[in-house]
CSV table of C-alpha atoms and ligand atoms in Angstrom, one decimal:
chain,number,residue,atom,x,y,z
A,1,UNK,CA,108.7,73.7,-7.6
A,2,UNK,CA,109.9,71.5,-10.6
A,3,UNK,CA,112.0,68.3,-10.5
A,4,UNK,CA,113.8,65.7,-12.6
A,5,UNK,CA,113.1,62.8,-11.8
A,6,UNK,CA,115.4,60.2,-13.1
A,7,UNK,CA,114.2,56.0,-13.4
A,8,UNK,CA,110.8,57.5,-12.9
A,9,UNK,CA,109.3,54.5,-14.7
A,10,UNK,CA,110.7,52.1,-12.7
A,11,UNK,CA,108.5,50.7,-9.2
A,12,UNK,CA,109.9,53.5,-6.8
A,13,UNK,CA,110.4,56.2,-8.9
A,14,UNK,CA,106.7,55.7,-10.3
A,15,UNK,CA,105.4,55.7,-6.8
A,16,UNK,CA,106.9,58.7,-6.1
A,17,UNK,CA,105.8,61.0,-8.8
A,18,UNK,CA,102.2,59.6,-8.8
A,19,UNK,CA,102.8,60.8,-5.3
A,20,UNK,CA,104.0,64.1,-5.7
A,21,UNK,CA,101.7,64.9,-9.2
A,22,UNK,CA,98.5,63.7,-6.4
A,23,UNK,CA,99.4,65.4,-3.3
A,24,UNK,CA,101.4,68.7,-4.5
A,25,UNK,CA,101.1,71.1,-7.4
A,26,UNK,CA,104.5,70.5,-8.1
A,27,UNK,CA,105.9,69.9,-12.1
A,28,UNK,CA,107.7,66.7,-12.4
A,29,UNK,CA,110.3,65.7,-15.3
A,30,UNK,CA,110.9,62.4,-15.5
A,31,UNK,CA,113.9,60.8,-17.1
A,32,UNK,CA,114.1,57.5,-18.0
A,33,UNK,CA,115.8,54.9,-20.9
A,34,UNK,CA,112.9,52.2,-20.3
A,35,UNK,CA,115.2,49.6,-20.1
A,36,UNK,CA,113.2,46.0,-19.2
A,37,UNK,CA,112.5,47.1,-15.3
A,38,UNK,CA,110.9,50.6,-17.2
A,39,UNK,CA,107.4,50.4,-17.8
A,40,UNK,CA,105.0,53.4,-18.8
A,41,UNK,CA,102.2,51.2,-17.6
A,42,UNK,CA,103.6,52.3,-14.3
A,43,UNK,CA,102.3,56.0,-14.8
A,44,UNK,CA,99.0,55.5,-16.7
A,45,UNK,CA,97.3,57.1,-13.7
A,46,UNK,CA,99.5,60.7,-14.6
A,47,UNK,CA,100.6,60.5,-18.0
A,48,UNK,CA,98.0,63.2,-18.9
A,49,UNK,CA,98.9,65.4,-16.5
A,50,UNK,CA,100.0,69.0,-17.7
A,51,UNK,CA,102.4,68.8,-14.5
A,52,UNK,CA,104.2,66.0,-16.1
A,53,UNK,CA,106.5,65.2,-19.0
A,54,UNK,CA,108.4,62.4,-20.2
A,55,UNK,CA,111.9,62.1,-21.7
A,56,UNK,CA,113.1,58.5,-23.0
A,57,UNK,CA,117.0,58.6,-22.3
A,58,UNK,CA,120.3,57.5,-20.4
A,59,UNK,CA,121.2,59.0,-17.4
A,60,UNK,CA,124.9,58.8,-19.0
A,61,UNK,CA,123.9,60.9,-21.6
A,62,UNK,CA,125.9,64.1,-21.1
A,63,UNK,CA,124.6,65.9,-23.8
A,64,UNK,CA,121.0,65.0,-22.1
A,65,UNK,CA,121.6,65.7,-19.2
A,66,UNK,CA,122.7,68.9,-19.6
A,67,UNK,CA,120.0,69.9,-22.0
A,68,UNK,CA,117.7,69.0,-19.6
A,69,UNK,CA,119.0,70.8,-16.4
A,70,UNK,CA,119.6,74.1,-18.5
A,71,UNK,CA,116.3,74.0,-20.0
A,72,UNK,CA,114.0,72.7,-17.9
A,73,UNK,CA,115.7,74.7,-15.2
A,74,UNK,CA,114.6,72.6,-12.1
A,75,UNK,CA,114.7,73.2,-8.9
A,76,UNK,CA,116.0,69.8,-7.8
A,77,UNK,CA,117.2,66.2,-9.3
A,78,UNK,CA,115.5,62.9,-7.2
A,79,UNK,CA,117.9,60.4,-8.9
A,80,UNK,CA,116.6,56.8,-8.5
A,81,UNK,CA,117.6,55.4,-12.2
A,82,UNK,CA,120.1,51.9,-11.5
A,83,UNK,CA,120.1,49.1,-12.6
A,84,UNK,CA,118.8,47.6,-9.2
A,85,UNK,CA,118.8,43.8,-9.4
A,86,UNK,CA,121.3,42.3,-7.2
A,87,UNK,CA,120.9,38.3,-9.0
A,88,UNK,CA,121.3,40.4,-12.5
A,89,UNK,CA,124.6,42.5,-11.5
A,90,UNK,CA,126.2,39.1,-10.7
A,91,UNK,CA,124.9,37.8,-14.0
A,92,UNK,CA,126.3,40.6,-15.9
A,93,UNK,CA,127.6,43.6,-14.2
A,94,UNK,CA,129.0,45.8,-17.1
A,95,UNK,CA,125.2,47.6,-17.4
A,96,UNK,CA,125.4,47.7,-13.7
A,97,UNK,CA,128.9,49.1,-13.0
A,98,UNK,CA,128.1,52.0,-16.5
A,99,UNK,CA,124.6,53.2,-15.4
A,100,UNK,CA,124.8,52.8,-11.6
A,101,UNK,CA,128.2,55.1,-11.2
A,102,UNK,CA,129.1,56.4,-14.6
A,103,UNK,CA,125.3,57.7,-15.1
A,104,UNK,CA,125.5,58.9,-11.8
A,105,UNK,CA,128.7,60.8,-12.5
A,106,UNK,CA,127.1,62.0,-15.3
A,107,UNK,CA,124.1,63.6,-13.5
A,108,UNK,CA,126.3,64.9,-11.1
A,109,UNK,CA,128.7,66.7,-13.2
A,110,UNK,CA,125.5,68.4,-15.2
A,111,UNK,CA,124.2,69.5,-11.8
A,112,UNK,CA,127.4,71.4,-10.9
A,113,UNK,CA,127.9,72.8,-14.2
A,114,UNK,CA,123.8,73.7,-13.8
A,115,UNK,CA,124.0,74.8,-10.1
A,116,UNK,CA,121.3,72.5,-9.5
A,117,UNK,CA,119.5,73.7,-6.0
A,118,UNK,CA,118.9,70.3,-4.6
A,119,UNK,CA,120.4,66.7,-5.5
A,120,UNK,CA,118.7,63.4,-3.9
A,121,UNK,CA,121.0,60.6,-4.7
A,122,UNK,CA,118.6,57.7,-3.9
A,123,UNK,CA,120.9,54.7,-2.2
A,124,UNK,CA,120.3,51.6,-0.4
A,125,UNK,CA,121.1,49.8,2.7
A,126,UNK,CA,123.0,47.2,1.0
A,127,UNK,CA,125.9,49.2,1.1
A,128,UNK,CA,126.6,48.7,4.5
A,129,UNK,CA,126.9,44.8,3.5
A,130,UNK,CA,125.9,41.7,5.9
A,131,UNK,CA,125.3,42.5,9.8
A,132,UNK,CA,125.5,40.4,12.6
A,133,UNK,CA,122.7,40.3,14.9
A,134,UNK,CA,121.9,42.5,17.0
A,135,UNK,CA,124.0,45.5,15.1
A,136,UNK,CA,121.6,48.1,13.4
A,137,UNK,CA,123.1,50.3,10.9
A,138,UNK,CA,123.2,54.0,11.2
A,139,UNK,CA,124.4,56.6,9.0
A,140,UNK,CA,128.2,56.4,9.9
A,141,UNK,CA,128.6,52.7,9.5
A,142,UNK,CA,131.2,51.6,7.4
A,143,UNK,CA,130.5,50.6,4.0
A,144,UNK,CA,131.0,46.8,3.4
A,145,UNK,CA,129.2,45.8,-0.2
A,146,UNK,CA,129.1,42.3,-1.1
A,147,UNK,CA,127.7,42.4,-4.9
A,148,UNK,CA,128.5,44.2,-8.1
A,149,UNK,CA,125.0,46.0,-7.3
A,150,UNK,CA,125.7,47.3,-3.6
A,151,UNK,CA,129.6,48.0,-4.4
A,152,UNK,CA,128.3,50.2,-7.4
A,153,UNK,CA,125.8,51.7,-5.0
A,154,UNK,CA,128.2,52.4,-2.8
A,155,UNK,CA,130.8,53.7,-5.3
A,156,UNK,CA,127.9,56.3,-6.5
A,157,UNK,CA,127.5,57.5,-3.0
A,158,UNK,CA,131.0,58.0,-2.1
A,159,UNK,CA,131.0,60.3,-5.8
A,160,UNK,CA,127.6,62.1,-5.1
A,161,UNK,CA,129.3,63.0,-1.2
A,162,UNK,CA,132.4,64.0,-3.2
A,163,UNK,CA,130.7,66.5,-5.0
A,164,UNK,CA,129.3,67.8,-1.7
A,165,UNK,CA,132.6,68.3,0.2
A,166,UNK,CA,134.3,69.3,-3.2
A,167,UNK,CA,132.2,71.5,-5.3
A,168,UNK,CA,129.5,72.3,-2.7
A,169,UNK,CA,126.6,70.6,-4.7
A,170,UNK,CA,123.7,70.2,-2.5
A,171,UNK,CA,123.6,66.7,-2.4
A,172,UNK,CA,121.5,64.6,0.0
A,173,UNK,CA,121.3,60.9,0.1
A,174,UNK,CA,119.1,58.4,1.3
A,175,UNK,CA,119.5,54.6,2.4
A,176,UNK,CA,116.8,52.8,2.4
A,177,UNK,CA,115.8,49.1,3.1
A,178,UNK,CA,114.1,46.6,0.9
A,179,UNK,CA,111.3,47.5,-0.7
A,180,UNK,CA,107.7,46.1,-1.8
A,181,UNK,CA,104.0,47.2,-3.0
A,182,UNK,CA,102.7,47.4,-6.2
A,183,UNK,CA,103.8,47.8,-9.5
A,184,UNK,CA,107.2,46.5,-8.2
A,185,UNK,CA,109.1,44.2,-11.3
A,186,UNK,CA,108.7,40.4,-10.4
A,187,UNK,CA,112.7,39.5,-10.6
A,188,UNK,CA,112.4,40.9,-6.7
A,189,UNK,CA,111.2,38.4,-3.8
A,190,UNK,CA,108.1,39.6,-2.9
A,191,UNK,CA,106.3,40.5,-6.3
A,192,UNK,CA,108.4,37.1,-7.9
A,193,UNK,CA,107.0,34.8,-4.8
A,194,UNK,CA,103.7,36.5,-5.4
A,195,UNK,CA,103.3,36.0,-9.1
A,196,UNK,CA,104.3,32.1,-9.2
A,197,UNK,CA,101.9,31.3,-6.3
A,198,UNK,CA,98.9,33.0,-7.9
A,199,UNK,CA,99.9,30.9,-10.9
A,200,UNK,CA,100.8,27.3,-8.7
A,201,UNK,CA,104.0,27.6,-9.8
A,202,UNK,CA,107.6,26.7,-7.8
A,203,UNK,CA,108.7,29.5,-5.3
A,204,UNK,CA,112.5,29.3,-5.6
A,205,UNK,CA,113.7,29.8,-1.9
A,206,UNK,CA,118.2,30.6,-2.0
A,207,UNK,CA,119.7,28.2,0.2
A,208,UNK,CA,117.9,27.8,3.5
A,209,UNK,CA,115.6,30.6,3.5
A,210,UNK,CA,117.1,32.0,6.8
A,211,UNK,CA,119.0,35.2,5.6
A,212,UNK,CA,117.1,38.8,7.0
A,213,UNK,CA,115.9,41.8,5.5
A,214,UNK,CA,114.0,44.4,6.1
A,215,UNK,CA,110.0,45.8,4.3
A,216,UNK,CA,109.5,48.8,3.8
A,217,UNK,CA,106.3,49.7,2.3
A,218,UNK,CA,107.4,51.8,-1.1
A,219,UNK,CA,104.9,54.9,0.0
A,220,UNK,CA,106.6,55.0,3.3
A,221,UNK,CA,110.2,55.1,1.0
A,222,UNK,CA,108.5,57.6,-0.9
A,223,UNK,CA,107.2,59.9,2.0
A,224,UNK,CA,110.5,59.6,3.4
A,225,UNK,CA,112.3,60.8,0.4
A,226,UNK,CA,109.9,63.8,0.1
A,227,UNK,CA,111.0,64.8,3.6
A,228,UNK,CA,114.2,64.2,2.7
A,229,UNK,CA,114.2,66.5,-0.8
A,230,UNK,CA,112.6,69.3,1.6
A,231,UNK,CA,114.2,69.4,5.0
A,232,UNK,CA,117.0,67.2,5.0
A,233,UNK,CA,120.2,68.6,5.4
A,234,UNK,CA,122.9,69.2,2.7
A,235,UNK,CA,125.7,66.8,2.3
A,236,UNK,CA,124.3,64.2,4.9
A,237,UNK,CA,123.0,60.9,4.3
A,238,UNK,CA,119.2,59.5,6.1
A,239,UNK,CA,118.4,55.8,6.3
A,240,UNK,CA,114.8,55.0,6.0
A,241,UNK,CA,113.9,51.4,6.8
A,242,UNK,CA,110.9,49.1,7.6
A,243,UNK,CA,111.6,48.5,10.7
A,244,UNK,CA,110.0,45.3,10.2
A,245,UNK,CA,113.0,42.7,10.2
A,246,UNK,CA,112.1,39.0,8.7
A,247,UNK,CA,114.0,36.0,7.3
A,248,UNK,CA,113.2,35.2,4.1
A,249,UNK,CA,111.2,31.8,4.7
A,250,UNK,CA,108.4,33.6,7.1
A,251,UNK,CA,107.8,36.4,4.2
A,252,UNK,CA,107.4,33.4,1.7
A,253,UNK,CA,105.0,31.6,4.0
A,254,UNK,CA,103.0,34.8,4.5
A,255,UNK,CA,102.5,35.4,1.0
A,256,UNK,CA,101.2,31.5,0.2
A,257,UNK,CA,99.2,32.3,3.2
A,258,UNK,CA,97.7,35.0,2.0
A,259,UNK,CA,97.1,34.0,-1.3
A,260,UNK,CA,95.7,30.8,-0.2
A,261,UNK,CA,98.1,28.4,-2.0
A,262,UNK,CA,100.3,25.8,0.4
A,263,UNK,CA,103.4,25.5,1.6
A,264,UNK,CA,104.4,22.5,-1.0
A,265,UNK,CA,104.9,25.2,-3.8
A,266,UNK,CA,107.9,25.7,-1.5
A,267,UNK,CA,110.9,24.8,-3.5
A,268,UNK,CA,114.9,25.6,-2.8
A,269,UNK,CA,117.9,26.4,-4.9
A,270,UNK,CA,121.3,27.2,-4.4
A,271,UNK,CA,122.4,29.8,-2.6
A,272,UNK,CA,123.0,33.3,-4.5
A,273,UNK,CA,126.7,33.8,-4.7
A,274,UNK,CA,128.3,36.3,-1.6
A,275,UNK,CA,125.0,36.6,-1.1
A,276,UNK,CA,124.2,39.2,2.4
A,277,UNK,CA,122.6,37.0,5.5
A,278,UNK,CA,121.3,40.1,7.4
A,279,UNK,CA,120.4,43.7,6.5
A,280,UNK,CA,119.4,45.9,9.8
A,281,UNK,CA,118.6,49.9,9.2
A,282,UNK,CA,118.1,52.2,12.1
A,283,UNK,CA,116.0,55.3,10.7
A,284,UNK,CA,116.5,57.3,14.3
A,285,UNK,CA,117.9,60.1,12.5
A,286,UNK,CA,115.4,60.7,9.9
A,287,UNK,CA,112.7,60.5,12.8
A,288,UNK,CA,114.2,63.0,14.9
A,289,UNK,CA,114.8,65.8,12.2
A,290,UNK,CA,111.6,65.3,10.3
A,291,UNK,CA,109.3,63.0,12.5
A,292,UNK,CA,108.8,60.3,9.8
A,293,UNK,CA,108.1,57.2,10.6
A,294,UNK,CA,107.1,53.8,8.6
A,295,UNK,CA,103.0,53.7,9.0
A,296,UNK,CA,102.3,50.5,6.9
A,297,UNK,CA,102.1,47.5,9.0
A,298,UNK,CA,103.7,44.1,7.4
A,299,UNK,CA,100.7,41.9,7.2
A,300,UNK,CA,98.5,45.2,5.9
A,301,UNK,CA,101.1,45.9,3.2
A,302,UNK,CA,101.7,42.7,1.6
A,303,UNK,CA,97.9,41.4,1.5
A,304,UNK,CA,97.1,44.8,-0.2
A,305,UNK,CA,100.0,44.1,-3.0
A,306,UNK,CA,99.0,40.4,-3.4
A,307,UNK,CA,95.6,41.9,-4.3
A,308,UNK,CA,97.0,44.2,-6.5
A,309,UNK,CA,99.0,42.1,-8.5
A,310,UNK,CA,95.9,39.7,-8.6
A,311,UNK,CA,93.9,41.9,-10.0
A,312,UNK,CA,96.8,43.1,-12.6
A,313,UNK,CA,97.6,39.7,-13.9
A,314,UNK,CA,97.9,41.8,-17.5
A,315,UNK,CA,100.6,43.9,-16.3
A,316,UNK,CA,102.2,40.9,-14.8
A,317,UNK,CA,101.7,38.7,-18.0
A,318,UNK,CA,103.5,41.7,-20.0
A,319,UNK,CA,106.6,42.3,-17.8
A,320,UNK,CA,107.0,38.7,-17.8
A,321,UNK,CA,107.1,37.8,-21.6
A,322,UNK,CA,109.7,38.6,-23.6
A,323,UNK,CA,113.5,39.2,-21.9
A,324,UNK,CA,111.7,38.5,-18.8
A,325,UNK,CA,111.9,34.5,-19.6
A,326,UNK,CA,115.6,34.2,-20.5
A,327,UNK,CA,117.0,35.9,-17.5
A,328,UNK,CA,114.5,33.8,-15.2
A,329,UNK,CA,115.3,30.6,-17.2
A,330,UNK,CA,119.2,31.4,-16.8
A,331,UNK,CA,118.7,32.4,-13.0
A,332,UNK,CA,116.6,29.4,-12.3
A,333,UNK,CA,118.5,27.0,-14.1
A,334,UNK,CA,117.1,23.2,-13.2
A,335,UNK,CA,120.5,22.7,-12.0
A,336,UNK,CA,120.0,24.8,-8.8
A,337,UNK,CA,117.0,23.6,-7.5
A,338,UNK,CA,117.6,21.3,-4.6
A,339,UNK,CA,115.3,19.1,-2.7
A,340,UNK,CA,115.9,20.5,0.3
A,341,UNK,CA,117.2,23.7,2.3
A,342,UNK,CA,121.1,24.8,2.1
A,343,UNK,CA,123.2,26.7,3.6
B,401,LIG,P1,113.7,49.5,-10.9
B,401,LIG,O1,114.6,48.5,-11.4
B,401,LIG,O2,112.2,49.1,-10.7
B,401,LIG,O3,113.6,50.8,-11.8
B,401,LIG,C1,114.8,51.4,-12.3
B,401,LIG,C2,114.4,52.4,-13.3
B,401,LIG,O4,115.6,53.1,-13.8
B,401,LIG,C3,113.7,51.8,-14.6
B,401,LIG,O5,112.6,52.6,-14.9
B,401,LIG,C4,114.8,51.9,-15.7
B,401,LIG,O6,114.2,52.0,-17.0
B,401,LIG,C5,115.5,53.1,-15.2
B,401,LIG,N1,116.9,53.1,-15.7
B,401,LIG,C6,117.8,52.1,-15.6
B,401,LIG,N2,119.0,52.5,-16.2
B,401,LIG,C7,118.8,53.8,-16.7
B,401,LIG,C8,119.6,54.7,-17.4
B,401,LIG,N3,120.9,54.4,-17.7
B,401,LIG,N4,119.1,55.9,-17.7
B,401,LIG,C9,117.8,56.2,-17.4
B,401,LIG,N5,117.0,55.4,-16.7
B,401,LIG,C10,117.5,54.2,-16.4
B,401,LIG,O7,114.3,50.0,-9.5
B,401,LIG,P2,113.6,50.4,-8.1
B,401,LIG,O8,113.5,49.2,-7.3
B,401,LIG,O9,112.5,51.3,-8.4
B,401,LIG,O10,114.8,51.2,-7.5
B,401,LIG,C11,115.0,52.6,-7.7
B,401,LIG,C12,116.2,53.1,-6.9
B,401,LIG,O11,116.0,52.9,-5.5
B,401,LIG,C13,117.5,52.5,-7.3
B,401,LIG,O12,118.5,53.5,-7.3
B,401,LIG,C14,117.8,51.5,-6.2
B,401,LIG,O13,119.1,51.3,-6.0
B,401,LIG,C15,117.1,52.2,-5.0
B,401,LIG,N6,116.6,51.3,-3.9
B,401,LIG,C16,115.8,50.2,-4.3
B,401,LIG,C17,115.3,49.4,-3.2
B,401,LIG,C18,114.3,48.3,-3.5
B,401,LIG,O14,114.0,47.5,-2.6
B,401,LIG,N7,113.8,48.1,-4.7
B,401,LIG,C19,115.7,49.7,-1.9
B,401,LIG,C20,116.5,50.7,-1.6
B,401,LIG,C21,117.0,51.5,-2.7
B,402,LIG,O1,118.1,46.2,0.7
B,402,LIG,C1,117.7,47.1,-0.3
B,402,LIG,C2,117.9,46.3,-1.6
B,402,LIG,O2,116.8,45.4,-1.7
B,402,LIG,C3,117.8,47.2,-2.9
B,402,LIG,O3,118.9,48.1,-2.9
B,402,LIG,C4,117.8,46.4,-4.1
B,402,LIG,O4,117.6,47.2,-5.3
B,402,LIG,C5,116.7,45.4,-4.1
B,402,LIG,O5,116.8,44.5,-5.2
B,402,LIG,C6,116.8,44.6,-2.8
B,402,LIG,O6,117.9,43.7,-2.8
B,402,LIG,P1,117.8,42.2,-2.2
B,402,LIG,O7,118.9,41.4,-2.8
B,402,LIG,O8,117.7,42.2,-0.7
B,402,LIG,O9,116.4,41.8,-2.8
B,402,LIG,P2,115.8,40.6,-3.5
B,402,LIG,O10,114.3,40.8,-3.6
B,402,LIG,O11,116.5,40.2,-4.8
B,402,LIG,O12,116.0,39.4,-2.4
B,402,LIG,C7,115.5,39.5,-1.1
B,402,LIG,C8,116.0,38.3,-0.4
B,402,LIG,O13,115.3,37.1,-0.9
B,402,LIG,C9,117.5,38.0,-0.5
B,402,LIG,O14,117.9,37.4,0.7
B,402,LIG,C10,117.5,36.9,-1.6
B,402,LIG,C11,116.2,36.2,-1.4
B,402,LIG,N1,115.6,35.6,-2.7
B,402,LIG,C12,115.5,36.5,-3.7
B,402,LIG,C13,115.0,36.0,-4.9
B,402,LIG,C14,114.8,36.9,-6.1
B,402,LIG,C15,115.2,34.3,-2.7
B,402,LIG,O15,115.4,33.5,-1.7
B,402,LIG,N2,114.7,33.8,-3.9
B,402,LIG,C16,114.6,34.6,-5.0
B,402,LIG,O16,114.1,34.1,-6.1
């Protein structure tokens, strides 16, 4: 077995191949531009590998992405590459709106021409939008994005599906909730909380901290996709969640908790525009046809990364120099912070 890999350098997609080069003898191709959330760091532990190669590029290449699929000849595509930061597509969606569905396009188009066996489109509960409690979400849900980020994820999905029903492509897609654990960039809660409380700096909490998601360890994503890219079905689409539902305000207290920093770091800023007050995934489907299930418990999970990115503070000092300041300067303007929660 051989696959491309696309936005293998990113959190997810580096899990995921240092899973598969460690628990299969599978070859792994892994496509990626490196753009500031890509980080070869991320695959130090396989980089050596005679199983695995590296090709810095844009999934929107066509050229590229046809060169790839008719030489490497794989035997399936597991497409994470997006741009995949929700605060940054409403900054500046253009990179968002070209990578996201044009690159995915792309991909597609190379796979039909290729008659690619297998394509994983990896997707994201976001693009079922905000749910009321207690509404889960399963596969047939109607699609509802709020941000530039979900409404492209959702656009991709509707195209990689298309070329399903259309040209037959064996496309599967998965839909999965938020994810955390190691090596994951710190623009995202978890890994952003973590890094200014090991360093006593301000958590920035969006207007009152109430608003759900739900944690998914990024191994249990990873296993799930791996079921996924082997038994699951063509043309349909498996949500994998956390099931581990929590508002924002009780993972932020865990982590100062953990860390063993108090709750006054605890700071507030204005709400994220159209921002999503609940996400809730039911996985049933995925269970029944494959029999996985999330194993990582919440409290488990989150003190093993908080240890991991203690011990890492070089990789953390590195992703966080450079680009990394402006974006978090122009996110977390002074202006926003308030003194209190808001809704
Ligand atoms: P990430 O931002 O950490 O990594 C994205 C990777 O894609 C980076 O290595 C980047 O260099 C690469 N990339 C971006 N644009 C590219 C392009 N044009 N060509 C080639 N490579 C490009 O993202 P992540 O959190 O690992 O997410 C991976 C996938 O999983 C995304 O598709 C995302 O929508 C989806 N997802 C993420 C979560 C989550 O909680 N992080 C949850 C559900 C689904
Ligand atoms: O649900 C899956 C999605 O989860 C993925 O598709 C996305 O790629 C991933 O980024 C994530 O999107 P979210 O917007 O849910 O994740 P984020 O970590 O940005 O925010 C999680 C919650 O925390 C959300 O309610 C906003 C809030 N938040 C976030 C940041 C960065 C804060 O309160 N303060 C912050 O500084």
């Amino acid at each position: 077995m051989k696959i491309l890999v696309t936005g293998g350098a990113g959190f997810i997609g580096s899990a995921f191949i240092r899973m598969v080069i460690g628990e299969t003898d599978w070859r792994v191709v892994n496509l990626d531009k490196l753009t500031y959330a890509g980080n070869l760091e991320n695959l130090a532990d396989v980089e050596h590998d005679a199983r695995y190669r590296f090709v810095e590029g844009d999934i929107g290449d066509e050229a590229l992405a046809g060169a790839l699929m008719s030489g490497e000849k794989p035997d399936a595509i597991v497409h994470f590459a997006a741009e995949s930061h929700v605060d940054r597509s409403i900054l500046s969606p253009e990179p968002v709106i070209r990578t996201n569905l044009h690159g995915t396009f792309t991909l597609l188009e190379a796979a039909r021409k290729n008659r690619l066996g297998r394509f994983v489109h990896v997707s994201t509960d976001e693009v079922y939008g905000s749910l009321p409690a207690p509404l889960e979400a399963d596969e047939s849900f109607p699609l509802n994005p709020s941000s530039p980020y979900s409404a492209s994820k959702a656009g991709s999905d509707l195209l990689a599906r298309s070329y399903f029903t259309t040209y037959r492509l064996p496309v599967v897609i998965t839909r999965a909730s938020n994810n955390y654990g190691p090596y994951q960039f710190p623009e995202k809660l978890i890994p952003l909380m973590i890094a200014n409380a090991l360093e006593d700096r301000p958590l920035p909490v969006y207007g009152d901290g109430m608003q759900v998601r739900d944690w998914l360890y990024v191994d249990d994503h990873c296993r799930g996709i791996l079921e996924v890219l082997q038994k699951g079905r063509e043309g349909e689409i498996y949500n994998i969640g956390g099931n581990r539902s929590l508002p924002n305000l009780e993972v932020v207290r865990q982590v100062l908790a953990l860390a063993g920093k108090p709750e006054s770091l605890i700071g507030y800023v204005t709400d994220r525009p159209g921002h999503d007050r609940r996400y809730a995934l039911s996985s049933e489907k995925l269970t029944r046809e494959t029999g996985w299930r999330p194993v990582m418990d919440f409290a488990t999970g989150l003190a093993r990364t908080i240890e991991w990115y203690r011990a890492h503070a070089a990789w953390v000092a590195h992703v966080r120099s450079g680009e990394y300041r402006a974006y978090y300067e122009k996110n977390y303007d002074t202006a926003r912070w308030c003194a209190e929660p808001r809704t």
